[in-house]
Amino acid sequence: MQCKMSETLVSTEAQELLYQLTALLEQELRCQPKASGLRLIEAAHDNGLRMTARLRDFEVKDLLSLTQFFGFHAETFSLAVNFLDRFLSKMKVQPKHIGCVGLSCFYLAVKATEEERNVPLATDLIRISQYRFTVSDMMRMEKIVLEKLSWKVKATTAFQFLQLYHSLIHENLSCERKKYLNFERLETQLKACHCRIMFSKAKPSVLALSIMALEIEEQKLLELTEALEFLQLHSKINNRELTFWKELVLKCLTEYSSSKCSKPNVQKLKWIVSGRTARQLKHSYYRITHLPTIPETTS
């Protein structure tokens, strides 16, 4: 009975979601990484002197491990990646500083999105991350990051678009079919894409819609074709752009699901929590889960 909502209620809810989507679309280009800066990182040789795509991706995987370890939201991770890539695309960061930059971006994202009671102490975060820099080092880096981001910490992320697209599309499915468009699975796919620098060159709306479109095809939800086309039109995404990024996302997810892709290791974080640290940590820190694999689809 709950699924048989009145058409008026669904329509009103959909209109509100579309209003939110329009607002996000207007803002999305204001706080994104510089494409030219990202291309420089991708082109850099791994000589230990310059930031490279491999080092950036490795750092993002570490941030994903921390997200899983602390039980933080996918939104926090998506925002941390936005901060990191915006900073790296503007600044020449030496490889030895990437850990401090990455953790500072992560901490800023945690403080911006998580409930205050779930925000860890900086000392705990550094200790669990196994870095050798001090809290003072990280606080100084935070200030530098904020200055270079022009203090804009309300960035539009692919996670926000994915959440809205899912909410809007989900309403077009019958009760029996809703389970086939699982948001947790979509979240995991987005996390996998965030671990590749190339996807930071895509507009957040395009990345999110590419993931959504692929999942709809994978699950054979043909009844959603019209709704998907409407969202594509509303988001002003052309077919060529969507096809281009869908192909890259599919390649990434195929590699992610295979043994060829090295996945973040949450286990190593468990090993280094000493008895003293464990007593100081909040209970919520023990909501540790392994990085979820993307669930197999039911045939």
CSV table of C-alpha atoms in Angstrom, one decimal:
chain,number,residue,atom,x,y,z
A,1,MET,CA,0.0,0.0,0.0
A,2,GLN,CA,2.9,2.4,0.8
A,3,CYS,CA,4.2,2.2,-2.7
A,4,LYS,CA,0.8,3.2,-4.2
A,5,MET,CA,1.3,6.9,-3.3
A,6,SER,CA,-1.1,9.3,-4.9
A,7,GLU,CA,0.0,10.8,-8.2
A,8,THR,CA,-0.1,14.3,-6.6
A,9,LEU,CA,2.3,13.4,-3.8
A,10,VAL,CA,4.7,11.7,-6.2
A,11,SER,CA,4.5,14.7,-8.6
A,12,THR,CA,5.1,17.2,-5.7
A,13,GLU,CA,8.1,15.1,-4.5
A,14,ALA,CA,9.5,14.8,-8.0
A,15,GLN,CA,9.2,18.5,-8.5
A,16,GLU,CA,11.1,19.2,-5.4
A,17,LEU,CA,13.8,16.8,-6.4
A,18,LEU,CA,14.0,18.4,-9.9
A,19,TYR,CA,14.3,21.8,-8.2
A,20,GLN,CA,17.3,20.5,-6.2
A,21,LEU,CA,18.8,19.0,-9.4
A,22,THR,CA,18.5,22.3,-11.3
A,23,ALA,CA,20.3,24.1,-8.4
A,24,LEU,CA,23.1,21.5,-8.4
A,25,LEU,CA,23.5,21.8,-12.1
A,26,GLU,CA,23.9,25.5,-11.9
A,27,GLN,CA,26.6,25.2,-9.2
A,28,GLU,CA,28.5,22.1,-10.4
A,29,LEU,CA,31.2,23.9,-12.4
A,30,ARG,CA,32.1,26.4,-9.7
A,31,CYS,CA,34.1,24.0,-7.5
A,32,GLN,CA,35.7,21.4,-9.8
A,33,PRO,CA,39.3,20.5,-10.4
A,34,LYS,CA,41.2,22.3,-13.2
A,35,ALA,CA,41.2,19.9,-16.2
A,36,SER,CA,44.6,21.2,-17.3
A,37,GLY,CA,46.1,20.5,-13.9
A,38,LEU,CA,44.7,17.0,-13.9
A,39,ARG,CA,46.1,16.4,-17.4
A,40,LEU,CA,49.6,17.5,-16.2
A,41,ILE,CA,49.4,14.9,-13.3
A,42,GLU,CA,48.4,12.2,-15.8
A,43,ALA,CA,51.3,13.1,-18.1
A,44,ALA,CA,53.9,13.2,-15.3
A,45,HIS,CA,56.6,10.5,-15.2
A,46,ASP,CA,57.0,8.5,-12.0
A,47,ASN,CA,60.5,9.8,-11.0
A,48,GLY,CA,59.8,10.5,-7.3
A,49,LEU,CA,59.9,14.3,-7.9
A,50,ARG,CA,56.4,15.1,-9.2
A,51,MET,CA,52.9,14.1,-8.4
A,52,THR,CA,51.6,11.3,-10.7
A,53,ALA,CA,48.3,9.7,-11.4
A,54,ARG,CA,49.5,6.5,-9.7
A,55,LEU,CA,50.4,8.4,-6.5
A,56,ARG,CA,47.1,10.3,-6.5
A,57,ASP,CA,45.1,7.1,-7.0
A,58,PHE,CA,47.0,5.3,-4.3
A,59,GLU,CA,46.2,8.2,-1.8
A,60,VAL,CA,42.5,8.1,-2.7
A,61,LYS,CA,42.4,4.4,-2.0
A,62,ASP,CA,43.9,5.1,1.4
A,63,LEU,CA,41.2,7.7,2.0
A,64,LEU,CA,38.6,5.1,1.0
A,65,SER,CA,40.0,2.7,3.5
A,66,LEU,CA,39.7,5.4,6.2
A,67,THR,CA,36.1,6.0,5.1
A,68,GLN,CA,35.3,2.3,5.6
A,69,PHE,CA,37.3,2.1,8.8
A,70,PHE,CA,35.4,4.9,10.5
A,71,GLY,CA,32.0,4.1,8.9
A,72,PHE,CA,31.8,7.5,7.3
A,73,HIS,CA,29.3,8.3,4.5
A,74,ALA,CA,30.1,8.0,0.8
A,75,GLU,CA,29.3,11.7,0.6
A,76,THR,CA,32.3,12.4,2.9
A,77,PHE,CA,34.6,10.4,0.6
A,78,SER,CA,33.3,12.1,-2.5
A,79,LEU,CA,33.8,15.5,-1.0
A,80,ALA,CA,37.4,14.6,0.2
A,81,VAL,CA,38.3,13.5,-3.4
A,82,ASN,CA,36.9,16.8,-4.7
A,83,PHE,CA,39.0,18.8,-2.3
A,84,LEU,CA,42.1,16.7,-3.1
A,85,ASP,CA,41.8,16.9,-6.8
A,86,ARG,CA,41.0,20.7,-6.8
A,87,PHE,CA,44.2,21.2,-4.7
A,88,LEU,CA,46.4,18.9,-6.8
A,89,SER,CA,45.2,20.5,-10.0
A,90,LYS,CA,46.3,24.0,-8.8
A,91,MET,CA,49.4,23.3,-6.8
A,92,LYS,CA,52.7,21.5,-7.5
A,93,VAL,CA,52.7,19.0,-4.7
A,94,GLN,CA,55.8,16.9,-4.0
A,95,PRO,CA,55.2,13.2,-3.5
A,96,LYS,CA,56.5,13.3,0.1
A,97,HIS,CA,53.7,15.7,1.0
A,98,ILE,CA,50.7,13.8,-0.6
A,99,GLY,CA,49.9,12.0,2.7
A,100,CYS,CA,49.6,15.3,4.6
A,101,VAL,CA,47.6,16.9,1.8
A,102,GLY,CA,45.3,13.9,1.4
A,103,LEU,CA,44.6,13.5,5.1
A,104,SER,CA,43.9,17.3,5.5
A,105,CYS,CA,41.4,17.2,2.7
A,106,PHE,CA,39.8,14.1,4.2
A,107,TYR,CA,39.6,15.8,7.7
A,108,LEU,CA,38.0,18.9,6.2
A,109,ALA,CA,35.4,16.7,4.4
A,110,VAL,CA,34.7,14.8,7.6
A,111,LYS,CA,34.1,18.0,9.6
A,112,ALA,CA,31.9,19.4,6.8
A,113,THR,CA,29.6,16.4,6.4
A,114,GLU,CA,29.7,14.1,9.5
A,115,GLU,CA,28.0,14.6,12.8
A,116,GLU,CA,30.2,16.3,15.3
A,117,ARG,CA,30.1,13.4,17.7
A,118,ASN,CA,31.6,11.1,15.0
A,119,VAL,CA,34.5,13.4,14.0
A,120,PRO,CA,37.7,11.8,15.3
A,121,LEU,CA,40.5,13.6,17.0
A,122,ALA,CA,43.3,14.7,14.6
A,123,THR,CA,45.8,12.7,16.7
A,124,ASP,CA,43.8,9.5,16.3
A,125,LEU,CA,43.4,10.1,12.6
A,126,ILE,CA,47.1,10.6,12.1
A,127,ARG,CA,48.0,7.6,14.3
A,128,ILE,CA,45.6,5.2,12.5
A,129,SER,CA,46.7,6.5,9.1
A,130,GLN,CA,50.3,5.6,10.1
A,131,TYR,CA,51.7,8.9,9.1
A,132,ARG,CA,54.7,10.6,10.8
A,133,PHE,CA,53.7,14.2,10.6
A,134,THR,CA,52.2,16.0,13.6
A,135,VAL,CA,48.8,17.6,14.3
A,136,SER,CA,50.4,21.0,13.9
A,137,ASP,CA,51.7,20.0,10.4
A,138,MET,CA,48.2,18.9,9.5
A,139,MET,CA,46.5,22.0,10.8
A,140,ARG,CA,48.9,24.1,8.8
A,141,MET,CA,48.2,22.1,5.7
A,142,GLU,CA,44.5,22.4,6.3
A,143,LYS,CA,44.8,26.2,6.2
A,144,ILE,CA,46.8,26.1,3.0
A,145,VAL,CA,44.2,23.8,1.4
A,146,LEU,CA,41.3,26.0,2.5
A,147,GLU,CA,43.1,29.1,1.1
A,148,LYS,CA,43.8,27.4,-2.3
A,149,LEU,CA,40.1,26.2,-2.4
A,150,SER,CA,39.1,29.8,-1.7
A,151,TRP,CA,37.3,28.5,1.4
A,152,LYS,CA,34.7,26.9,-0.8
A,153,VAL,CA,33.9,23.7,1.1
A,154,LYS,CA,30.3,23.3,-0.2
A,155,ALA,CA,31.3,21.7,-3.5
A,156,THR,CA,28.9,19.8,-5.7
A,157,THR,CA,29.9,16.2,-6.0
A,158,ALA,CA,29.0,13.2,-8.2
A,159,PHE,CA,27.5,11.6,-5.0
A,160,GLN,CA,24.9,14.3,-4.7
A,161,PHE,CA,23.9,13.8,-8.4
A,162,LEU,CA,23.8,10.0,-8.0
A,163,GLN,CA,21.5,10.4,-5.0
A,164,LEU,CA,19.1,12.7,-6.8
A,165,TYR,CA,19.1,10.7,-10.0
A,166,HIS,CA,18.4,7.5,-8.0
A,167,SER,CA,15.5,9.1,-6.1
A,168,LEU,CA,13.9,10.5,-9.2
A,169,ILE,CA,14.3,7.2,-11.2
A,170,HIS,CA,13.3,4.9,-8.4
A,171,GLU,CA,9.8,6.4,-8.3
A,172,ASN,CA,9.2,5.0,-11.8
A,173,LEU,CA,9.7,1.4,-10.7
A,174,SER,CA,7.1,-1.0,-9.4
A,175,CYS,CA,7.4,-2.2,-5.8
A,176,GLU,CA,8.7,-5.6,-7.0
A,177,ARG,CA,11.3,-4.0,-9.3
A,178,LYS,CA,12.7,-1.4,-6.9
A,179,LYS,CA,15.2,-3.9,-5.4
A,180,TYR,CA,17.0,-4.1,-8.8
A,181,LEU,CA,18.2,-0.5,-8.6
A,182,ASN,CA,20.2,-0.7,-5.4
A,183,PHE,CA,21.7,2.5,-4.2
A,184,GLU,CA,24.5,0.9,-2.2
A,185,ARG,CA,25.7,-0.9,-5.3
A,186,LEU,CA,25.7,2.4,-7.2
A,187,GLU,CA,27.6,4.0,-4.3
A,188,THR,CA,30.3,1.3,-4.5
A,189,GLN,CA,30.6,1.8,-8.3
A,190,LEU,CA,31.1,5.6,-7.7
A,191,LYS,CA,33.8,4.9,-5.1
A,192,ALA,CA,35.6,2.7,-7.6
A,193,CYS,CA,35.5,5.5,-10.2
A,194,HIS,CA,36.8,8.0,-7.7
A,195,CYS,CA,39.9,5.9,-7.3
A,196,ARG,CA,40.9,6.8,-10.9
A,197,ILE,CA,42.0,10.3,-11.6
A,198,MET,CA,40.5,10.3,-15.1
A,199,PHE,CA,37.0,10.5,-13.7
A,200,SER,CA,37.7,13.8,-12.0
A,201,LYS,CA,37.8,15.3,-15.5
A,202,ALA,CA,34.2,14.4,-16.0
A,203,LYS,CA,31.4,16.7,-14.8
A,204,PRO,CA,29.9,15.2,-11.6
A,205,SER,CA,26.4,15.0,-13.3
A,206,VAL,CA,27.9,13.2,-16.3
A,207,LEU,CA,29.8,10.7,-14.1
A,208,ALA,CA,26.7,10.0,-12.0
A,209,LEU,CA,24.3,9.6,-14.9
A,210,SER,CA,26.9,7.3,-16.7
A,211,ILE,CA,26.9,5.0,-13.6
A,212,MET,CA,23.1,5.1,-13.4
A,213,ALA,CA,22.6,4.4,-17.2
A,214,LEU,CA,25.0,1.4,-17.1
A,215,GLU,CA,23.2,-0.1,-14.1
A,216,ILE,CA,19.8,0.3,-15.8
A,217,GLU,CA,21.2,-1.5,-18.8
A,218,GLU,CA,22.8,-4.2,-16.6
A,219,GLN,CA,19.6,-4.8,-14.7
A,220,LYS,CA,17.5,-4.7,-17.9
A,221,LEU,CA,15.2,-2.1,-16.5
A,222,LEU,CA,13.7,-1.1,-19.8
A,223,GLU,CA,10.8,0.7,-18.2
A,224,LEU,CA,13.3,3.4,-17.0
A,225,THR,CA,14.5,4.3,-20.5
A,226,GLU,CA,12.2,7.3,-20.8
A,227,ALA,CA,12.9,8.6,-17.3
A,228,LEU,CA,16.6,8.3,-18.0
A,229,GLU,CA,16.3,10.2,-21.3
A,230,PHE,CA,14.3,12.9,-19.4
A,231,LEU,CA,17.1,13.3,-16.8
A,232,GLN,CA,19.8,13.4,-19.6
A,233,LEU,CA,17.8,16.2,-21.3
A,234,HIS,CA,17.2,18.1,-18.1
A,235,SER,CA,20.9,17.9,-17.2
A,236,LYS,CA,21.9,19.1,-20.7
A,237,ILE,CA,24.1,16.0,-21.3
A,238,ASN,CA,24.5,15.1,-25.0
A,239,ASN,CA,24.6,11.5,-26.3
A,240,ARG,CA,28.3,11.7,-27.3
A,241,GLU,CA,29.4,12.8,-23.9
A,242,LEU,CA,27.3,10.2,-22.1
A,243,THR,CA,28.5,7.4,-24.3
A,244,PHE,CA,32.2,8.4,-23.9
A,245,TRP,CA,32.0,8.3,-20.1
A,246,LYS,CA,29.8,5.2,-20.0
A,247,GLU,CA,32.5,3.3,-21.9
A,248,LEU,CA,35.2,4.4,-19.4
A,249,VAL,CA,33.1,3.6,-16.4
A,250,LEU,CA,32.3,0.2,-17.8
A,251,LYS,CA,36.0,-0.5,-18.3
A,252,CYS,CA,36.8,0.7,-14.8
A,253,LEU,CA,34.1,-1.4,-13.2
A,254,THR,CA,35.1,-4.5,-15.1
A,255,GLU,CA,38.7,-4.1,-13.9
A,256,TYR,CA,37.6,-3.3,-10.4
A,257,SER,CA,35.6,-6.6,-10.3
A,258,SER,CA,38.6,-8.6,-11.5
A,259,SER,CA,41.8,-9.5,-9.7
A,260,LYS,CA,43.7,-7.0,-11.9
A,261,CYS,CA,42.6,-4.0,-9.8
A,262,SER,CA,44.3,-3.5,-6.4
A,263,LYS,CA,41.7,-2.6,-3.9
A,264,PRO,CA,42.1,-0.5,-0.7
A,265,ASN,CA,43.0,-2.6,2.3
A,266,VAL,CA,41.1,-1.9,5.5
A,267,GLN,CA,42.7,-4.8,7.3
A,268,LYS,CA,46.0,-3.0,7.7
A,269,LEU,CA,44.3,-0.2,9.6
A,270,LYS,CA,43.0,-2.7,12.2
A,271,TRP,CA,46.4,-4.0,12.9
A,272,ILE,CA,47.9,-0.7,14.1
A,273,VAL,CA,45.3,0.2,16.7
A,274,SER,CA,47.1,-0.3,20.0
A,275,GLY,CA,45.4,-1.0,23.3
A,276,ARG,CA,45.9,2.5,24.5
A,277,THR,CA,44.5,4.0,21.3
A,278,ALA,CA,41.6,1.5,21.4
A,279,ARG,CA,40.6,2.7,24.8
A,280,GLN,CA,40.6,6.3,23.7
A,281,LEU,CA,38.7,5.7,20.4
A,282,LYS,CA,34.9,6.2,20.4
A,283,HIS,CA,32.8,3.1,20.0
A,284,SER,CA,31.7,4.1,16.5
A,285,TYR,CA,35.2,3.6,15.3
A,286,TYR,CA,34.7,-0.1,15.5
A,287,ARG,CA,32.1,-0.2,12.8
A,288,ILE,CA,34.8,-1.5,10.5
A,289,THR,CA,33.7,-3.2,7.2
A,290,HIS,CA,35.7,-4.4,4.3
A,291,LEU,CA,35.6,-2.4,1.1
A,292,PRO,CA,32.4,-3.8,-0.4
A,293,THR,CA,32.7,-5.6,-3.7
A,294,ILE,CA,30.2,-4.7,-6.3
A,295,PRO,CA,27.5,-7.3,-5.8
A,296,GLU,CA,26.9,-9.8,-8.7
A,297,THR,CA,23.6,-9.1,-10.5
A,298,THR,CA,20.9,-11.7,-10.3
A,299,SER,CA,20.1,-13.3,-13.6
